[in-house]
Short mmCIF file of C-alpha atoms in Angstrom, two decimals:
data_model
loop_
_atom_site.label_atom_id
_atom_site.label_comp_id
_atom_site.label_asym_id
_atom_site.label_seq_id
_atom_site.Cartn_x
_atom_site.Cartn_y
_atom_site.Cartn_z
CA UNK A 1 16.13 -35.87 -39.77
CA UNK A 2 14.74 -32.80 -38.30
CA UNK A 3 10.74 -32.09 -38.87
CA UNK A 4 9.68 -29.20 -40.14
CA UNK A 5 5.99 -28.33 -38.95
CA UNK A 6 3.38 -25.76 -40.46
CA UNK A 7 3.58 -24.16 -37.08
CA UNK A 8 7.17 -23.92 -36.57
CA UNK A 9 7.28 -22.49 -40.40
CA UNK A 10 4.35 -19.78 -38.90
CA UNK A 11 6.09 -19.18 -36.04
CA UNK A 12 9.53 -18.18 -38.06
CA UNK A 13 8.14 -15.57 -40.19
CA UNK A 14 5.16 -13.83 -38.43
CA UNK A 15 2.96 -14.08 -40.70
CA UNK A 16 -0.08 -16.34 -39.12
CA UNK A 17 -1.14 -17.14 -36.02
CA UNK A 18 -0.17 -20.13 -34.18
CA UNK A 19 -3.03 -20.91 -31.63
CA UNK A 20 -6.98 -20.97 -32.57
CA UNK A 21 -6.97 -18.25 -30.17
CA UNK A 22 -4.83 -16.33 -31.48
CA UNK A 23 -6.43 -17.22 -35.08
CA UNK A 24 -9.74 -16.42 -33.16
CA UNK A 25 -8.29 -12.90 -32.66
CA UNK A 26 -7.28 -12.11 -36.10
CA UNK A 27 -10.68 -12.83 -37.40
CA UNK A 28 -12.32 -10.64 -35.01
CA UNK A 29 -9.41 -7.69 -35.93
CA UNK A 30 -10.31 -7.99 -39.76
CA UNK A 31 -13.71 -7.40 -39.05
CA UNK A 32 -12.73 -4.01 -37.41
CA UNK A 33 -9.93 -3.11 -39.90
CA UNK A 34 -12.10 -0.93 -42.38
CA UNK A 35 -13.28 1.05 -39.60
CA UNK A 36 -9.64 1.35 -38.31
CA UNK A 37 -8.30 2.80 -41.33
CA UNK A 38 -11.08 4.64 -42.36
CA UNK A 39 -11.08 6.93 -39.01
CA UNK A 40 -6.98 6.95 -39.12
CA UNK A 41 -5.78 10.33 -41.08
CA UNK A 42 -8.46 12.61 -39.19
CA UNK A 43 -7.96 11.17 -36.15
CA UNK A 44 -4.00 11.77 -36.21
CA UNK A 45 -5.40 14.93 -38.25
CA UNK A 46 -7.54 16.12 -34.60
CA UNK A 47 -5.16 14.58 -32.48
CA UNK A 48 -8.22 12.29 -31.06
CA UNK A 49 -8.59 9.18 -30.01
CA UNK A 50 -10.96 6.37 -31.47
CA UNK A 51 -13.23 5.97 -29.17
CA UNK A 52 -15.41 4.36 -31.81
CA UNK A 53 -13.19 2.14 -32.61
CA UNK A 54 -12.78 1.14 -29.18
CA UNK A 55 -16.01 1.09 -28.18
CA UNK A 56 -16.68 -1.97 -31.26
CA UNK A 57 -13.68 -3.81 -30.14
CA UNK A 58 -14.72 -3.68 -26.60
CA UNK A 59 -18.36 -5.49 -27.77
CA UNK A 60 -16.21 -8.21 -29.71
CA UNK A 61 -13.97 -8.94 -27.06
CA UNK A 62 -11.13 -7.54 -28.22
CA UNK A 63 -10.13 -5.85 -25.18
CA UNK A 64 -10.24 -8.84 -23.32
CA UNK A 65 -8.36 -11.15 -25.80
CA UNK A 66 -4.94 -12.14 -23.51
CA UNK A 67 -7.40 -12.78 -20.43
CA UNK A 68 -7.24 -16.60 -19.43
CA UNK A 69 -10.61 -17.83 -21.15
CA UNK A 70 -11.54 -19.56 -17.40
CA UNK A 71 -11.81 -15.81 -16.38
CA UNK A 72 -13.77 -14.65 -19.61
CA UNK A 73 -11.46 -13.86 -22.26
CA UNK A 74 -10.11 -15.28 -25.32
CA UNK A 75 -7.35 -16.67 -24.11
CA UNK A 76 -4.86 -15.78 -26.34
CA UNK A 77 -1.22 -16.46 -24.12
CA UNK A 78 1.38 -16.94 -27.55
CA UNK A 79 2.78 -13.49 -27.92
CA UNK A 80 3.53 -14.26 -31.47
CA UNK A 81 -0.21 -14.23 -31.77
CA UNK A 82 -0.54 -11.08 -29.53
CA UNK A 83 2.40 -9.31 -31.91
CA UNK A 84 0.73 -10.42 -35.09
CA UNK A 85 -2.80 -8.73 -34.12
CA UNK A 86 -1.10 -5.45 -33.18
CA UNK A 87 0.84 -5.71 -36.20
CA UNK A 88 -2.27 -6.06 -38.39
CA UNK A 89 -4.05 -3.21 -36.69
CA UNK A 90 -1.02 -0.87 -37.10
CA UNK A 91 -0.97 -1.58 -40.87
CA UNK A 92 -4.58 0.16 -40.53
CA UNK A 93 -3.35 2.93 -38.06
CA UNK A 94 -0.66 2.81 -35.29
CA UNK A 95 -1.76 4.98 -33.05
CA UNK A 96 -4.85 2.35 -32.33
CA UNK A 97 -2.63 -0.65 -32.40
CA UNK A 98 -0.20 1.35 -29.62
CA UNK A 99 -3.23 2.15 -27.44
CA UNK A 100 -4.61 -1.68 -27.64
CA UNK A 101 -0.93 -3.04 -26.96
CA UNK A 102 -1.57 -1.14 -23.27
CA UNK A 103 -4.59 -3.10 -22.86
CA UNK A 104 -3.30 -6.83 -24.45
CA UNK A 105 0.35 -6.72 -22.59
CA UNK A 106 -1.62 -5.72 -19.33
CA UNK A 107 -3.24 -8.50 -19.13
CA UNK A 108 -0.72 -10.61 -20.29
CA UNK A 109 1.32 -9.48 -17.20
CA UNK A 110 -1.55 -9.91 -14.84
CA UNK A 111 -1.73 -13.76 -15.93
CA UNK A 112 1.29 -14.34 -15.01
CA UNK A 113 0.68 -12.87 -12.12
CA UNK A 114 -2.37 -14.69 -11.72
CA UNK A 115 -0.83 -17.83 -12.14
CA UNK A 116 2.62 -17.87 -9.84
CA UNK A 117 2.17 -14.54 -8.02
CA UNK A 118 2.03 -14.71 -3.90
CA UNK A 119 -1.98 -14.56 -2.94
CA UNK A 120 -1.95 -11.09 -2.67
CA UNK A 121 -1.07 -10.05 -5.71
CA UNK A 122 -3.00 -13.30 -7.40
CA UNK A 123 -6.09 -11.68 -6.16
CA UNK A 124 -5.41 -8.27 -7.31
CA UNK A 125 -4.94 -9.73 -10.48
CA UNK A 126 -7.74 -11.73 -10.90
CA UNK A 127 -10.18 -9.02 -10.31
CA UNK A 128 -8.62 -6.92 -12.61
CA UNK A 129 -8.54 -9.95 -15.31
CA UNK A 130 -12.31 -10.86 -14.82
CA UNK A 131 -13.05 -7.10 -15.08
CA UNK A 132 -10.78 -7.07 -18.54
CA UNK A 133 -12.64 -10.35 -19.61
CA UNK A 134 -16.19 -8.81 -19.68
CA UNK A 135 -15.35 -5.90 -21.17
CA UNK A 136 -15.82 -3.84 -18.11
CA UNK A 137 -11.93 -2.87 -17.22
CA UNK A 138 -9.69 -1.16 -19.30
CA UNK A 139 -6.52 -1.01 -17.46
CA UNK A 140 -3.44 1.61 -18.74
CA UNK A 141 -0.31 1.18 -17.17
CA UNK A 142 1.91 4.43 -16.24
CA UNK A 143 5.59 3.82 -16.25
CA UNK A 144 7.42 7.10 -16.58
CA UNK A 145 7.38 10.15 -14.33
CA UNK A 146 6.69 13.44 -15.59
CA UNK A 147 9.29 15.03 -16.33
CA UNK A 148 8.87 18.13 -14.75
CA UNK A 149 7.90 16.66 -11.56
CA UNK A 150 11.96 15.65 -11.00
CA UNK A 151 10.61 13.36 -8.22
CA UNK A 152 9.42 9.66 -8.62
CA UNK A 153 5.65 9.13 -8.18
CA UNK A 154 5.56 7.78 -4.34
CA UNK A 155 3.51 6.16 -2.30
CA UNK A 156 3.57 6.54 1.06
CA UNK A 157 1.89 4.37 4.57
CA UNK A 158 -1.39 6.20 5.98
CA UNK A 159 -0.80 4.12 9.17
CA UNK A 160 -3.70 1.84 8.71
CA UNK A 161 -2.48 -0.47 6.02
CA UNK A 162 -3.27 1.86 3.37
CA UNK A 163 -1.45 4.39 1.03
CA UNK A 164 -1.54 7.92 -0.66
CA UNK A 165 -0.20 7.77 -4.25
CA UNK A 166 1.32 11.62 -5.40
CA UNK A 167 3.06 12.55 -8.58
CA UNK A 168 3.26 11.72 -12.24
CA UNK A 169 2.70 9.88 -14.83
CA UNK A 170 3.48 11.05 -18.69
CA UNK A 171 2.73 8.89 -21.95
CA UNK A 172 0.01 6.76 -20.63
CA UNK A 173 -1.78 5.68 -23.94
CA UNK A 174 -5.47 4.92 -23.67
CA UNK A 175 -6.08 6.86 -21.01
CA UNK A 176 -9.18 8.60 -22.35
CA UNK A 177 -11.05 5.66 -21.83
CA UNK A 178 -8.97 3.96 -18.92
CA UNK A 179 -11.52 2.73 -15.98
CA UNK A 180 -8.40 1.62 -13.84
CA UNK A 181 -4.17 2.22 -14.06
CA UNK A 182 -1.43 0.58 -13.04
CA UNK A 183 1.01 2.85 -11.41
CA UNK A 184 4.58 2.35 -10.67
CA UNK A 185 5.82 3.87 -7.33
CA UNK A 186 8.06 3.82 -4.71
CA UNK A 187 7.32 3.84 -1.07
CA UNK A 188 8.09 6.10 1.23
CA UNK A 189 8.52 5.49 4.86
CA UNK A 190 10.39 7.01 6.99
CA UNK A 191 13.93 5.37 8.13
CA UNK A 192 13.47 2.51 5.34
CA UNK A 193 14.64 1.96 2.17
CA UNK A 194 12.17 2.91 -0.82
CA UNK A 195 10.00 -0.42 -2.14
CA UNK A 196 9.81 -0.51 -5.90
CA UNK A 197 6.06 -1.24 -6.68
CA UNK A 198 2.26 -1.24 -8.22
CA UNK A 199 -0.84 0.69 -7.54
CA UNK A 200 -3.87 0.42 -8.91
CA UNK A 201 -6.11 2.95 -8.72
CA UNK A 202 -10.14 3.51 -10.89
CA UNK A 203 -10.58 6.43 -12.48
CA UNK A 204 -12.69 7.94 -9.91
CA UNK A 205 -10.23 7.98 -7.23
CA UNK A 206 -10.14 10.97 -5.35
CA UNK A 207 -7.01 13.46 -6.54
CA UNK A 208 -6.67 11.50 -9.82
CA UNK A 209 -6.52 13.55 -13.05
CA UNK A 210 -6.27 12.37 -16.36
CA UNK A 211 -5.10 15.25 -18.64
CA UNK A 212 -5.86 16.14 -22.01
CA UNK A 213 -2.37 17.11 -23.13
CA UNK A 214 -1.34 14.97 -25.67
CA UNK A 215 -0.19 16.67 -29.36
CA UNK A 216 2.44 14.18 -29.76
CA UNK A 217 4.76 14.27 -33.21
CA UNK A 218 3.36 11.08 -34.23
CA UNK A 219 0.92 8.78 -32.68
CA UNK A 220 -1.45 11.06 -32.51
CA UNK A 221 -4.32 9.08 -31.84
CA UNK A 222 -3.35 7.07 -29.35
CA UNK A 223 -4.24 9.09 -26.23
CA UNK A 224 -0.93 9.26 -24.38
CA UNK A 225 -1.80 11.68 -21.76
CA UNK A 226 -0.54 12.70 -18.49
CA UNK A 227 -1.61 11.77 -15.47
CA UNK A 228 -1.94 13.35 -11.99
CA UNK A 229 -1.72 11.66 -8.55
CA UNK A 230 -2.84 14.31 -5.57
CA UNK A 231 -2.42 12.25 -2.38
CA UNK A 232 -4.88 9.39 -4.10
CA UNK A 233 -6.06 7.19 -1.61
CA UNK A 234 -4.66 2.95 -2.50
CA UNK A 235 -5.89 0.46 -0.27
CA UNK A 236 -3.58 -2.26 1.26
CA UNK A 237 -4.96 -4.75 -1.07
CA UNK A 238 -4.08 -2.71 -4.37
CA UNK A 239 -0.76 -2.31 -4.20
CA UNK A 240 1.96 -4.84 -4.91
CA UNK A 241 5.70 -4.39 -3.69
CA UNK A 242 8.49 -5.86 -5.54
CA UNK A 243 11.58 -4.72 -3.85
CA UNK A 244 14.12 -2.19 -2.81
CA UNK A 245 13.99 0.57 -5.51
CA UNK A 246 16.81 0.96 -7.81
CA UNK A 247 18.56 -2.02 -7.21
CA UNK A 248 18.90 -4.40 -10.30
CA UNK A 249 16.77 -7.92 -10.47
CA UNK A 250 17.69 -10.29 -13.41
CA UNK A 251 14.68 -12.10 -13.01
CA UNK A 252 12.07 -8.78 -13.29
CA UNK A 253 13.74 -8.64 -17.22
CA UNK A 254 11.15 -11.69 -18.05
CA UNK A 255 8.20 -9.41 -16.46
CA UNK A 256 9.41 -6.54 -18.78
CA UNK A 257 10.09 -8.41 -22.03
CA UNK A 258 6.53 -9.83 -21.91
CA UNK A 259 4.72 -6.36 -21.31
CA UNK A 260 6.50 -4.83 -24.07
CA UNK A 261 7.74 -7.48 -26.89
CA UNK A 262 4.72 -7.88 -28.62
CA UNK A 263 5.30 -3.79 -29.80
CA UNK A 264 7.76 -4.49 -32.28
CA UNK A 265 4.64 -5.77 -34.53
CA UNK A 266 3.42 -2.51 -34.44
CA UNK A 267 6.64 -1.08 -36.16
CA UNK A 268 6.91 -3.96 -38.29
CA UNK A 269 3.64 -3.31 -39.58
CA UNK A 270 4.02 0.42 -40.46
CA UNK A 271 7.01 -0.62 -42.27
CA UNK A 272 4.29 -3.21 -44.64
CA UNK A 273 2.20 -0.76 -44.70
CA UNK A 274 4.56 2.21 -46.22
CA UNK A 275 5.62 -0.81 -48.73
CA UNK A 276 2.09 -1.87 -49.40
CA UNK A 277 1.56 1.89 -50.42
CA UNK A 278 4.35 2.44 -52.15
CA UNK A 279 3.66 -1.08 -54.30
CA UNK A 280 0.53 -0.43 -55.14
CA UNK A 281 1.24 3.52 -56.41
CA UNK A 282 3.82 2.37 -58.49
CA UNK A 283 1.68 -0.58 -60.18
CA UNK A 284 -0.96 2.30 -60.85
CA UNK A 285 1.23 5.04 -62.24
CA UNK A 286 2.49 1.87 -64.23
CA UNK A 287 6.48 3.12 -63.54
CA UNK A 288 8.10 -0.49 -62.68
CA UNK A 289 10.45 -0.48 -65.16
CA UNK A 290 13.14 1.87 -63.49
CA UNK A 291 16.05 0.37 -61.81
CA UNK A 292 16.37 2.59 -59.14
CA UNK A 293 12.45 1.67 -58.52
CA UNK A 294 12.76 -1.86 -58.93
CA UNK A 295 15.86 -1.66 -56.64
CA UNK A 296 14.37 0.23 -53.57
CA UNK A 297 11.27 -2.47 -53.62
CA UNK A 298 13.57 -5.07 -53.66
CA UNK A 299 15.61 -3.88 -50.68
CA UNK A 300 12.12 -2.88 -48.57
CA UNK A 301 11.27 -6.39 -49.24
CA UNK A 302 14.50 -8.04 -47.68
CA UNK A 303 14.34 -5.35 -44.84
CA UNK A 304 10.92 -6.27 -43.78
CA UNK A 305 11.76 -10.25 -44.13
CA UNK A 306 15.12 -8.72 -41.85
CA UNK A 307 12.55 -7.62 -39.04
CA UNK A 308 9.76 -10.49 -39.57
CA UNK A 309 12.57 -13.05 -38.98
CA UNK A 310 14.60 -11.35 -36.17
CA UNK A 311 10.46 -10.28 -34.31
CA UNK A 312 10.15 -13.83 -35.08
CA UNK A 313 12.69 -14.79 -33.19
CA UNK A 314 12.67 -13.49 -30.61
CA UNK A 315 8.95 -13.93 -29.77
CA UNK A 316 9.47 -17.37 -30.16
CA UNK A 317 12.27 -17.04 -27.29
CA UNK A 318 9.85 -15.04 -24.77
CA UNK A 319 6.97 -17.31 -25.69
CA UNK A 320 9.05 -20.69 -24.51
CA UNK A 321 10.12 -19.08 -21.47
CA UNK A 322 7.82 -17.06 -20.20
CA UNK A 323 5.62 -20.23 -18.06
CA UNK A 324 9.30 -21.72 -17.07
CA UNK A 325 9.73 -21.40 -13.86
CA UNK A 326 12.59 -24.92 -13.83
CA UNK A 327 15.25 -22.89 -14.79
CA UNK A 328 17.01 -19.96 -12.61
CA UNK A 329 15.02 -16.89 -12.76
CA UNK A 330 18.15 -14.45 -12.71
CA UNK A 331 19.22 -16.31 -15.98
CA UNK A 332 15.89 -16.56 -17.57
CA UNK A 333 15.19 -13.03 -17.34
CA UNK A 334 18.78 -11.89 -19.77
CA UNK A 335 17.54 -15.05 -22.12
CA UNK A 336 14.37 -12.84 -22.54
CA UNK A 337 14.84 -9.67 -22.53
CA UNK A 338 18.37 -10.31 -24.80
CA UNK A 339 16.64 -11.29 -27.82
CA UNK A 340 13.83 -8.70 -27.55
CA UNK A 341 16.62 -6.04 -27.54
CA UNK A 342 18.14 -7.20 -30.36
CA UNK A 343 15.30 -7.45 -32.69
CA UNK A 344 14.19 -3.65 -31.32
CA UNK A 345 17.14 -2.57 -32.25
CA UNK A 346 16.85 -4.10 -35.73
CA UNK A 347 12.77 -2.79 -35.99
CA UNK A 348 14.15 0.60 -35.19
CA UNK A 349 16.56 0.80 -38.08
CA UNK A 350 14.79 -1.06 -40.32
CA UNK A 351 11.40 0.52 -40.37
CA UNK A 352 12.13 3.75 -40.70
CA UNK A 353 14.28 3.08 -43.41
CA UNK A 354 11.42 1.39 -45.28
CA UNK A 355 9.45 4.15 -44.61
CA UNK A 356 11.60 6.67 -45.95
CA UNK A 357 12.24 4.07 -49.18
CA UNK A 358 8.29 4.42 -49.75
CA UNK A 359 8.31 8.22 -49.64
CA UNK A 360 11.39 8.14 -52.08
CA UNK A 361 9.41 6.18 -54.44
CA UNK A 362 6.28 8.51 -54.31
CA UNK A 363 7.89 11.19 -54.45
CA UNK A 364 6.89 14.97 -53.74
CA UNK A 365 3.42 13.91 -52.96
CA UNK A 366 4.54 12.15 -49.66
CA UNK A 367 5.63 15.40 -48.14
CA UNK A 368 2.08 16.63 -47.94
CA UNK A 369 0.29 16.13 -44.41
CA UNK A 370 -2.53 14.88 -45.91
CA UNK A 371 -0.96 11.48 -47.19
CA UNK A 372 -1.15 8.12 -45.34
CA UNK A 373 2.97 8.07 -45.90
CA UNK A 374 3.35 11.45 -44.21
CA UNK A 375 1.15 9.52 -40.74
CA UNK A 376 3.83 6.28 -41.58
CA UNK A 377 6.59 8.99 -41.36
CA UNK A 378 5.84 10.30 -37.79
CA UNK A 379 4.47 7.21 -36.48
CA UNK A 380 7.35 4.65 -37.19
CA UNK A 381 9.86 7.32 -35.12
CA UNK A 382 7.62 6.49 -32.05
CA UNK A 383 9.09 3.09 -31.88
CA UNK A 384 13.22 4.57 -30.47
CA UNK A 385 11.02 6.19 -27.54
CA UNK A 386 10.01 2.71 -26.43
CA UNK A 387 11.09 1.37 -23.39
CA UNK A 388 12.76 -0.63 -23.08
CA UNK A 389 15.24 0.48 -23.91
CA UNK A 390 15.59 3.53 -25.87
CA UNK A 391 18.78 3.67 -28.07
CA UNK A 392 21.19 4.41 -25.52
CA UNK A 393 19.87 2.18 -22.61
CA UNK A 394 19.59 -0.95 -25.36
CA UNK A 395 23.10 0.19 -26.52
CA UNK A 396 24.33 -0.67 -22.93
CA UNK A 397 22.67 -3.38 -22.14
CA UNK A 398 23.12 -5.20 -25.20
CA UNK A 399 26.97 -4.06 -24.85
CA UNK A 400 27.65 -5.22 -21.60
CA UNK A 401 26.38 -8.62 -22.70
CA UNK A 402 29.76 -8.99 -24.28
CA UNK A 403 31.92 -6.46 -22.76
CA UNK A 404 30.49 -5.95 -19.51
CA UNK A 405 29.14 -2.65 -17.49
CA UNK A 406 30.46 0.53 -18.69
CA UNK A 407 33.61 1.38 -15.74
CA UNK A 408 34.81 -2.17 -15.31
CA UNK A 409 37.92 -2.23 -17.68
#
C-alpha cells in the first residue's frame, strides 16, 4: 500500500513549503509583503525599481536565501521552495518577484557549481556565494545580446591570461542595484574555435555601463536594463569556459532548467492574484448569483489547480535530479528540462487566460491603468518572453521529443 506523506501532498500542489528553510523563507517574505504591494502600482506607474524594497530584503537575508547556509545563507536548495517564495511575492507585485528570481536562481547555479564544478570555477563560485550570503553581492546574470549589436558579446585573450569582455547585454533585471554580473560570451582567438562561457565582472569595472533604458510593456519595475561591455578588463580567474560555442550539450539542459524553473511561480501567482481580485470584487458588489459569473470562477479555479499541479510537477522532477550525478548527464539534462517545458507551456496559456477571466468579471473598470488588473494584464504576457524557450523554441524542442528535429523526415 503506497504512503501518502504531508510532504509529498505539499510537494504536489505548491502550496507550502517543504524544507524549514524554505518555510524559513516564506516567513521572512510575509513580513515584506505589505511593503511589496503597497509600492507596486506607482512603481510600474514610474517605471522604477524598489530599491526599498530591496534594500529590507537585503537586511533579512532574503537576497542570500539559496546560498549553502555553511557559506552564510539560508540554505534554501528545494526549488519547490524557491518557486513558492517568488510565487508569493508576485501575488504582491511581479516585477519584484522577477528581479529577486535573478538573484535566488544565481545562486542556486553557483551551488552547484560550488559543489561538483572543476576548482576553478568552485572558487569563483564560492566567493561570489559568500559575498551573496552576507548581503554584500547582488549578482544579475546577462543572457541575451542586444539586439542591435548583431554580434555576440565576446571575450577575447589579452596575452597574459586575462580577457577584454565587449558587447551587449539586454533584459538584465536588477541591474540598478547589481554589485557584480554574470556574462555569457564567447571567446575569441584567433585560428580556434569560439568557447561558449562566463564572465564575471563588479560594477566598477572599467568600460562597464549599466543603462537606464528600461520602459518595458509590463514588468515595469523590475529594472531590466541594458548593459554595455567596452573592452572590460576579466581576469583569468573570473571567467569559466564551457565549450565550443553553438554546438548542442544534453547535459548543460540540467544547468538551464535549474536557473530558470523556479519562474513559472511567478506566473502562477499573477494568475491567484487576478482571481483573488476578481473573488473578492464580486463578494463585495454582492453579484454571485449569475451563471456566467459563477462559471468563469469556477473555470479560473480548475486553471490555476491546471498550473499548480503541472509547476508541481515538474519542480518535483528538477528537484530529484538536480544533485544526481549516477545517472548519464546527456540523459539527465532532457529529463529536466522536458518537464519544465511542458508546464511553461501550460503557465503561459493558462495565466493569461485567468487574467483575462478576472478582467471579464470586473468589467469596464479593469481597462483603466490605474487598476491592479490592468498591472496583472501586462505583467502575466512577460512570462512567453522567457527563456527558455519562448513559444517557438519550446514548440521545437518539445516536438522533436516525439517526432524528432525539424528536416529529418
Amino acid at each position: 500500500m503506497t504512503v501518502h506523506t504531508e510532504d509529498a501532498a505539499m510537494q504536489g500542489e505548491l502550496l507550502e513549503p517543504i524544507t524549514s528553510e524554505g518555510r524559513d523563507l516564506l516567513h521572512l517574505i510575509e513580513t515584506h509583503r505589505p511593503a511589496i504591494a503597497e509600492a507596486a502600482a506607482d512603481n510600474d506607474r514610474r517605471g522604477a525599481f524598489p530599491h526599498d524594497v530591496f534594500e529590507g530584503l537585503r537586511k533579512d537575508g532574503v537576497l542570500g536565501a539559496t546560498v549553502p547556509s555553511v557559506l552564510g545563507g539560508l540554505g534554501v536548495e528545494r526549488m519547490h521552495d524557491v518557486s513558492l517564495a517568488l510565487l508569493r511575492v508576485a501575488e504582491a507585485d511581479a516585477s519584484t518577484a522577477l528581479a529577486l528570481h535573478m538573484q535566488l536562481s544565481r545562486a542556486l547555479t553557483l551551488t552547484y557549481e560550488w559543489r561538483t564544478g572543476p576548482a576553478h570555477a568552485r572558487a569563483l563560485a564560492e566567493r561570489l556565494l559568500r559575498g551573496m550570503g552576507s548581503g554584500e553581492a547582488v549578482v544579475s546574470t546577462g543572457v541575451k545580446d542586444i539586439p542591435r549589436d548583431r554580434r555576440p558579446t565576446t571575450l577575447t585573450p589579452t596575452g597574459d591570461g586575462g580577457w577584454v569582455l565587449s558587447g551587449g547585454k539586454t533584459l538584465v533585471s536588477m541591474a540598478p542595484i547589481a554589485t557584480d554580473f554574470a556574462v555569457y560570451a564567447q571567446t575569441r582567438v584567433p585560428g580556434q574555435r569560439p568557447q561558449s562561457g562566463m564572465a564575471v565582472l563588479t560594477r566598477q569595472t572599467p568600460g562597464l555601463t549599466v543603462m537606464d533604458n528600461w520602459d518595458g510593456l509590463g514588468m515595469r519595475a523590475s529594472g531590466s536594463v541594458d548593459i554595455v561591455f567596452e573592452d572590460c578588463p576579466i581576469a583569468a580567474e573570473d571567467v569559466v569556459l564551457r565549450g565550443p560555442a553553438g554546438e548542442q550539450d544534453l547535459a548543460m539542459l540540467a544547468g538551464q532548467t535549474v536557473s530558470s524553473i523556479t519562474m513559472l511561480g511567478i506566473y502562477t501567482g499573477i494568475a491567484q492574484s487576478a482571481r483573488e481580485i476578481a473573488v473578492s470584487t464580486l463578494l463585495r458588489r454582492g453579484a454571485t448569483g449569475a451563471a456566467a459569473a459563477r462559471t468563469l470562477v469556477a473555470e479560473m479555479d480548475a486553471r490555476l489547480f491546471t498550473m499548480r499541479s503541472a509547476v508541481a510537477a515538474a519542480l518535483a522532477r528538477a528537484d530529484r535530479l538536480s544533485y544526481d550525478d549516477t545517472g548519464d548527464p546527456q540523459k539527465r539534462g532532457p529529463a529536466m528540462m522536458t518537464p519544465f517545458q511542458c508546464a511553461k507551456m501550460v503557465v503561459n496559456q493558462l495565466a493569461p487566460a485567468v487574467v483575462f477571466d478576472a478582467q471579464t468579471l470586473i468589467g469596464g473598470a479593469s481597462f483603466s491603468a490605474s487598476h491592479p488588473l490592468a498591472r496583472l494584464h501586462r505583467d502575466v504576457r512577460a512570462g512567453g518572453f522567457m527563456q527558455p524557450y519562448t513559444f517557438v523554441d519550446a514548440v521545437d524542442y518539445l516536438s522533436a521529443q516525439a517526432l524528432g528535429p525539424v528536416g529529418n523526415g
